[in-house]
């Protein structure tokens, strides 16, 4: 949440909200989340509240995405994963699905120069084989253009669902057991992790969900095991750099124990 309790944390304007520069000054650059995951929610409600079609919300949401990517790359976040289209989003009217696929193409072509200038590697997580040709071509272009970059990984979750990702991993592992490439005893958490779309990446430390809902919506179910959750009422198209900085700052005030206890704790 944006409001911060406690006098010592008051912003200079006395409003209780810290400004971007105050947040930047307080964020510990040595304790950044390695992986941030964002559910970009509230586009439809944002648009409806303005008497616009829902798809306008998605278009404005692209600006928020640009700002989140820019800020994360600048801070030195290792991985940013954004939920752009879930396995359940096919249930939406075809026009909305088409607009979202079109926006993906537009996003790639508009942003790829800046993404490369910021050394970002573009990846997709999810079953992208079901996406329209134009979307798959745009993604191929983005992968190719960014593949030699060495900075932040941007995972765009497209036709992604946490459960279907786990089913896919189970099938791949079962096949390997059947073919004798993996022993039953060899199945452990690491092996499962190695069969997820995010193989080789750190798990999310921080999940951000704007727009007021408090659920995980089939996002990164396995990987989220120890993520810190941060919610805010702001709709995604209004989500700005300061919200992200606030989430990171609040994350740094959390006491992460990973099921253990604090040193010397009871
Ligand atoms: C959820 O809001 C948002 C989405 C399903 C799409 C997110 C897409 C973008 C931010 C822009 C496009 C970017 C790319 C890379 C494709 P909602 O529509 O569920 O909002 P609601 O809960 O208010 O209805």
CSV table of C-alpha atoms and ligand atoms in Angstrom, one decimal:
chain,number,residue,atom,x,y,z
A,1,UNK,CA,0.0,0.0,0.0
A,2,UNK,CA,1.2,3.5,-0.7
A,3,UNK,CA,0.6,4.9,2.7
A,4,UNK,CA,3.3,4.3,5.2
A,5,UNK,CA,2.7,4.2,8.9
A,6,UNK,CA,5.3,5.5,11.4
A,7,UNK,CA,6.6,9.1,11.8
A,8,UNK,CA,10.1,8.3,10.8
A,9,UNK,CA,8.9,7.1,7.4
A,10,UNK,CA,6.8,10.3,6.6
A,11,UNK,CA,7.6,11.9,3.3
A,12,UNK,CA,8.9,15.5,3.4
A,13,UNK,CA,5.5,16.9,2.3
A,14,UNK,CA,3.9,15.4,5.5
A,15,UNK,CA,1.3,13.5,3.5
A,16,UNK,CA,2.6,10.1,4.6
A,17,UNK,CA,3.5,9.2,1.1
A,18,UNK,CA,7.2,9.0,0.1
A,19,UNK,CA,8.2,10.7,-3.2
A,20,UNK,CA,10.1,8.9,-5.8
A,21,UNK,CA,13.4,10.5,-4.8
A,22,UNK,CA,12.7,9.7,-1.1
A,23,UNK,CA,12.0,6.1,-2.0
A,24,UNK,CA,15.1,5.9,-4.1
A,25,UNK,CA,17.2,7.3,-1.2
A,26,UNK,CA,15.7,4.7,1.2
A,27,UNK,CA,15.9,1.6,-1.1
A,28,UNK,CA,18.8,-0.6,-0.2
A,29,UNK,CA,20.5,-1.4,-3.5
A,30,UNK,CA,22.2,-4.4,-2.0
A,31,UNK,CA,18.9,-6.0,-1.0
A,32,UNK,CA,16.9,-5.8,-4.1
A,33,UNK,CA,14.5,-8.6,-5.1
A,34,UNK,CA,16.2,-10.6,-7.7
A,35,UNK,CA,13.0,-11.5,-9.5
A,36,UNK,CA,9.8,-9.4,-9.5
A,37,UNK,CA,6.5,-10.8,-10.9
A,38,UNK,CA,3.6,-8.5,-11.8
A,39,UNK,CA,0.0,-9.3,-12.4
A,40,UNK,CA,-0.9,-6.3,-14.6
A,41,UNK,CA,-4.6,-6.1,-13.5
A,42,UNK,CA,-7.3,-3.5,-13.7
A,43,UNK,CA,-7.0,-2.4,-17.3
A,44,UNK,CA,-10.7,-3.1,-18.0
A,45,UNK,CA,-12.0,-1.4,-14.9
A,46,UNK,CA,-9.7,1.6,-15.5
A,47,UNK,CA,-11.2,2.1,-19.0
A,48,UNK,CA,-14.8,1.5,-17.9
A,49,UNK,CA,-14.4,4.1,-15.2
A,50,UNK,CA,-13.6,6.6,-18.0
A,51,UNK,CA,-16.4,5.5,-20.2
A,52,UNK,CA,-14.0,3.8,-22.7
A,53,UNK,CA,-14.0,0.3,-24.1
A,54,UNK,CA,-12.0,-2.1,-22.0
A,55,UNK,CA,-9.3,-2.4,-24.7
A,56,UNK,CA,-8.3,1.2,-24.1
A,57,UNK,CA,-7.1,0.1,-20.6
A,58,UNK,CA,-4.8,-2.5,-22.2
A,59,UNK,CA,-3.4,0.2,-24.5
A,60,UNK,CA,-2.7,2.6,-21.6
A,61,UNK,CA,-1.4,-0.4,-19.6
A,62,UNK,CA,1.5,-0.6,-22.2
A,63,UNK,CA,2.8,2.7,-20.9
A,64,UNK,CA,2.9,1.3,-17.3
A,65,UNK,CA,4.7,-1.8,-18.6
A,66,UNK,CA,7.3,0.4,-20.3
A,67,UNK,CA,7.9,2.3,-17.1
A,68,UNK,CA,8.1,-0.9,-15.0
A,69,UNK,CA,10.6,-2.4,-17.4
A,70,UNK,CA,12.7,0.7,-17.6
A,71,UNK,CA,12.7,1.2,-13.8
A,72,UNK,CA,13.5,-2.5,-13.1
A,73,UNK,CA,16.3,-2.6,-15.6
A,74,UNK,CA,17.8,0.7,-14.2
A,75,UNK,CA,17.7,-0.7,-10.7
A,76,UNK,CA,19.5,-3.9,-11.7
A,77,UNK,CA,16.6,-6.3,-11.1
A,78,UNK,CA,17.7,-9.7,-12.6
A,79,UNK,CA,14.3,-11.0,-13.8
A,80,UNK,CA,10.9,-9.2,-14.3
A,81,UNK,CA,8.0,-11.4,-15.2
A,82,UNK,CA,4.7,-9.8,-16.4
A,83,UNK,CA,1.4,-11.6,-16.8
A,84,UNK,CA,0.1,-10.4,-20.2
A,85,UNK,CA,-2.2,-13.2,-21.2
A,86,UNK,CA,-3.3,-16.3,-19.2
A,87,UNK,CA,-4.5,-19.7,-20.3
A,88,UNK,CA,-8.0,-18.5,-19.1
A,89,UNK,CA,-7.9,-15.2,-21.1
A,90,UNK,CA,-9.1,-17.1,-24.2
A,91,UNK,CA,-12.6,-16.9,-22.6
A,92,UNK,CA,-12.7,-13.2,-23.3
A,93,UNK,CA,-14.5,-11.9,-26.4
A,94,UNK,CA,-12.5,-12.5,-29.6
A,95,UNK,CA,-12.2,-8.7,-30.2
A,96,UNK,CA,-10.5,-8.2,-26.9
A,97,UNK,CA,-8.2,-11.2,-27.5
A,98,UNK,CA,-7.3,-9.8,-30.9
A,99,UNK,CA,-6.5,-6.4,-29.5
A,100,UNK,CA,-4.2,-7.9,-26.9
A,101,UNK,CA,-2.4,-9.9,-29.5
A,102,UNK,CA,-2.1,-6.7,-31.6
A,103,UNK,CA,-0.7,-4.8,-28.7
A,104,UNK,CA,1.9,-7.5,-28.2
A,105,UNK,CA,3.1,-7.0,-31.7
A,106,UNK,CA,3.0,-3.2,-31.2
A,107,UNK,CA,4.9,-3.5,-27.9
A,108,UNK,CA,7.7,-5.5,-29.5
A,109,UNK,CA,8.2,-3.1,-32.4
A,110,UNK,CA,7.9,0.1,-30.3
A,111,UNK,CA,10.0,-1.1,-27.5
A,112,UNK,CA,12.7,-3.3,-28.8
A,113,UNK,CA,15.2,-0.5,-29.4
A,114,UNK,CA,14.9,0.7,-25.9
A,115,UNK,CA,14.9,-2.8,-24.5
A,116,UNK,CA,18.2,-3.5,-26.3
A,117,UNK,CA,19.6,-0.2,-25.2
A,118,UNK,CA,18.8,-1.2,-21.6
A,119,UNK,CA,20.5,-4.6,-22.2
A,120,UNK,CA,17.2,-6.5,-21.6
A,121,UNK,CA,16.7,-10.1,-22.8
A,122,UNK,CA,13.2,-10.8,-23.9
A,123,UNK,CA,11.7,-14.2,-23.2
A,124,UNK,CA,8.2,-15.6,-23.2
A,125,UNK,CA,6.8,-18.1,-20.7
A,126,UNK,CA,3.7,-20.1,-21.6
A,127,UNK,CA,2.6,-22.1,-24.6
A,128,UNK,CA,3.2,-19.6,-27.4
A,129,UNK,CA,2.5,-22.1,-30.1
A,130,UNK,CA,-1.2,-21.3,-29.8
A,131,UNK,CA,-0.7,-17.6,-30.4
A,132,UNK,CA,-1.5,-16.0,-33.8
A,133,UNK,CA,1.3,-16.0,-36.4
A,134,UNK,CA,1.8,-12.3,-36.1
A,135,UNK,CA,2.3,-12.5,-32.3
A,136,UNK,CA,4.7,-15.4,-32.7
A,137,UNK,CA,6.7,-13.6,-35.4
A,138,UNK,CA,7.0,-10.5,-33.2
A,139,UNK,CA,8.2,-12.6,-30.4
A,140,UNK,CA,10.8,-14.4,-32.5
A,141,UNK,CA,12.0,-11.0,-33.6
A,142,UNK,CA,12.3,-9.8,-30.0
A,143,UNK,CA,14.1,-13.0,-29.0
A,144,UNK,CA,16.5,-12.7,-31.8
A,145,UNK,CA,17.2,-9.0,-31.3
A,146,UNK,CA,17.8,-9.4,-27.6
A,147,UNK,CA,19.4,-12.7,-27.3
A,148,UNK,CA,23.0,-11.4,-26.9
A,149,UNK,CA,22.0,-9.0,-24.2
A,150,UNK,CA,23.3,-9.7,-20.8
A,151,UNK,CA,21.1,-7.6,-18.4
A,152,UNK,CA,17.6,-8.1,-17.0
A,153,UNK,CA,15.5,-10.9,-18.3
A,154,UNK,CA,11.9,-9.8,-19.2
A,155,UNK,CA,9.6,-12.8,-19.2
A,156,UNK,CA,6.3,-12.0,-20.9
A,157,UNK,CA,3.8,-14.6,-19.7
A,158,UNK,CA,1.6,-15.4,-22.7
A,159,UNK,CA,-1.0,-18.2,-22.8
A,160,UNK,CA,0.5,-19.0,-19.5
A,161,UNK,CA,-1.0,-20.9,-16.6
A,162,UNK,CA,0.8,-22.2,-13.5
A,163,UNK,CA,-1.2,-25.5,-13.5
A,164,UNK,CA,-0.6,-26.2,-17.2
A,165,UNK,CA,3.1,-25.4,-16.7
A,166,UNK,CA,3.2,-28.1,-13.9
A,167,UNK,CA,1.3,-30.6,-16.1
A,168,UNK,CA,3.8,-29.9,-18.9
A,169,UNK,CA,6.7,-30.5,-16.5
A,170,UNK,CA,5.1,-33.7,-15.1
A,171,UNK,CA,4.7,-35.0,-18.7
A,172,UNK,CA,8.3,-34.2,-19.6
A,173,UNK,CA,9.6,-35.9,-16.5
A,174,UNK,CA,7.4,-38.9,-16.9
A,175,UNK,CA,8.7,-39.3,-20.5
A,176,UNK,CA,12.3,-39.2,-19.2
A,177,UNK,CA,11.5,-41.8,-16.6
A,178,UNK,CA,9.8,-44.0,-19.2
A,179,UNK,CA,12.9,-43.8,-21.5
A,180,UNK,CA,15.2,-44.4,-18.6
A,181,UNK,CA,16.8,-41.0,-18.7
A,182,UNK,CA,15.7,-40.2,-15.2
A,183,UNK,CA,15.3,-42.5,-12.2
A,184,UNK,CA,12.2,-42.3,-10.0
A,185,UNK,CA,14.5,-41.4,-7.1
A,186,UNK,CA,16.0,-38.7,-9.2
A,187,UNK,CA,12.8,-36.6,-9.1
A,188,UNK,CA,13.3,-33.8,-6.7
A,189,UNK,CA,12.4,-30.1,-6.4
A,190,UNK,CA,15.4,-29.1,-8.5
A,191,UNK,CA,14.4,-31.4,-11.3
A,192,UNK,CA,10.8,-30.1,-11.3
A,193,UNK,CA,12.2,-26.5,-11.4
A,194,UNK,CA,14.4,-27.4,-14.3
A,195,UNK,CA,11.3,-28.4,-16.3
A,196,UNK,CA,9.5,-25.1,-15.8
A,197,UNK,CA,9.5,-22.2,-18.3
A,198,UNK,CA,11.6,-20.3,-15.7
A,199,UNK,CA,14.3,-23.0,-15.5
A,200,UNK,CA,17.6,-21.5,-14.5
A,201,UNK,CA,16.0,-18.3,-13.1
A,202,UNK,CA,15.7,-17.3,-9.5
A,203,UNK,CA,12.2,-17.7,-8.1
A,204,UNK,CA,10.2,-14.4,-7.7
A,205,UNK,CA,11.0,-12.7,-4.4
A,206,UNK,CA,8.2,-10.2,-4.9
A,207,UNK,CA,4.8,-10.5,-6.5
A,208,UNK,CA,3.0,-7.2,-7.2
A,209,UNK,CA,-0.7,-7.2,-7.9
A,210,UNK,CA,-2.4,-3.8,-8.5
A,211,UNK,CA,-6.2,-3.2,-8.8
A,212,UNK,CA,-7.4,-4.4,-5.5
A,213,UNK,CA,-7.8,-8.2,-5.8
A,214,UNK,CA,-5.9,-10.5,-3.5
A,215,UNK,CA,-5.3,-13.7,-5.4
A,216,UNK,CA,-2.6,-15.4,-7.4
A,217,UNK,CA,-4.7,-16.2,-10.5
A,218,UNK,CA,-2.7,-19.3,-11.6
A,219,UNK,CA,0.5,-17.3,-11.9
A,220,UNK,CA,3.9,-18.9,-11.2
A,221,UNK,CA,2.3,-21.4,-8.7
A,222,UNK,CA,5.5,-23.4,-8.1
A,223,UNK,CA,7.9,-20.5,-8.2
A,224,UNK,CA,5.8,-18.3,-5.8
A,225,UNK,CA,6.5,-20.6,-2.8
A,226,UNK,CA,8.3,-17.9,-0.8
A,227,UNK,CA,7.5,-14.7,-2.7
A,228,UNK,CA,6.4,-11.7,-0.7
A,229,UNK,CA,3.0,-10.4,-2.0
A,230,UNK,CA,2.4,-6.7,-2.4
A,231,UNK,CA,-1.1,-5.4,-3.3
A,232,UNK,CA,-2.3,-1.9,-4.1
A,233,UNK,CA,-5.7,-0.5,-5.2
A,234,UNK,CA,-4.3,1.4,-8.2
A,235,UNK,CA,-5.4,0.1,-11.6
A,236,UNK,CA,-2.5,-1.0,-13.8
A,237,UNK,CA,-2.7,1.9,-16.3
A,238,UNK,CA,-2.2,4.3,-13.4
A,239,UNK,CA,0.7,2.2,-11.9
A,240,UNK,CA,3.8,4.4,-12.1
A,241,UNK,CA,7.5,4.1,-11.2
A,242,UNK,CA,6.8,5.3,-7.6
A,243,UNK,CA,4.4,2.4,-7.0
A,244,UNK,CA,7.1,0.0,-8.0
A,245,UNK,CA,9.7,1.7,-5.8
A,246,UNK,CA,7.2,1.6,-3.0
A,247,UNK,CA,6.7,-2.1,-3.5
A,248,UNK,CA,10.4,-2.7,-3.4
A,249,UNK,CA,10.9,-0.5,-0.3
A,250,UNK,CA,8.1,-2.3,1.5
A,251,UNK,CA,9.5,-5.7,0.4
A,252,UNK,CA,12.8,-4.7,2.1
A,253,UNK,CA,10.9,-4.1,5.4
A,254,UNK,CA,9.6,-7.6,5.4
A,255,UNK,CA,11.0,-10.3,7.6
A,256,UNK,CA,11.6,-13.3,5.3
A,257,UNK,CA,12.2,-16.5,7.2
A,258,UNK,CA,11.6,-19.2,4.6
A,259,UNK,CA,10.0,-21.4,7.2
A,260,UNK,CA,12.9,-21.0,9.6
A,261,UNK,CA,13.3,-18.6,12.6
A,262,UNK,CA,15.3,-15.5,13.0
A,263,UNK,CA,18.9,-16.0,14.3
A,264,UNK,CA,18.5,-16.2,18.1
A,265,UNK,CA,14.8,-16.1,17.7
A,266,UNK,CA,12.2,-18.1,19.5
B,1,LIG,C1,-5.7,-7.7,-16.9
B,1,LIG,O1,-6.6,-6.6,-16.7
B,1,LIG,C2,-4.8,-7.4,-18.0
B,1,LIG,C3,-4.6,-8.2,-19.1
B,1,LIG,C4,-5.4,-9.5,-19.3
B,1,LIG,C5,-3.7,-7.8,-20.2
B,1,LIG,C6,-2.4,-7.1,-19.8
B,1,LIG,C7,-1.9,-6.4,-21.0
B,1,LIG,C8,-1.2,-5.3,-21.0
B,1,LIG,C9,-0.9,-4.5,-19.8
B,1,LIG,C10,-0.8,-4.6,-22.3
B,1,LIG,C11,-0.2,-5.3,-23.4
B,1,LIG,C12,1.1,-5.8,-23.2
B,1,LIG,C13,1.6,-6.8,-23.8
B,1,LIG,C14,3.0,-7.2,-23.7
B,1,LIG,C15,0.7,-7.7,-24.6
B,1,LIG,P1,-8.2,-6.9,-16.9
B,1,LIG,O2,-8.5,-6.7,-18.3
B,1,LIG,O3,-8.5,-8.3,-16.3
B,1,LIG,O4,-8.8,-5.8,-16.0
B,1,LIG,P2,-10.1,-5.9,-15.2
B,1,LIG,O5,-9.8,-6.8,-14.0
B,1,LIG,O6,-10.3,-4.5,-14.7
B,1,LIG,O7,-11.2,-6.4,-16.1
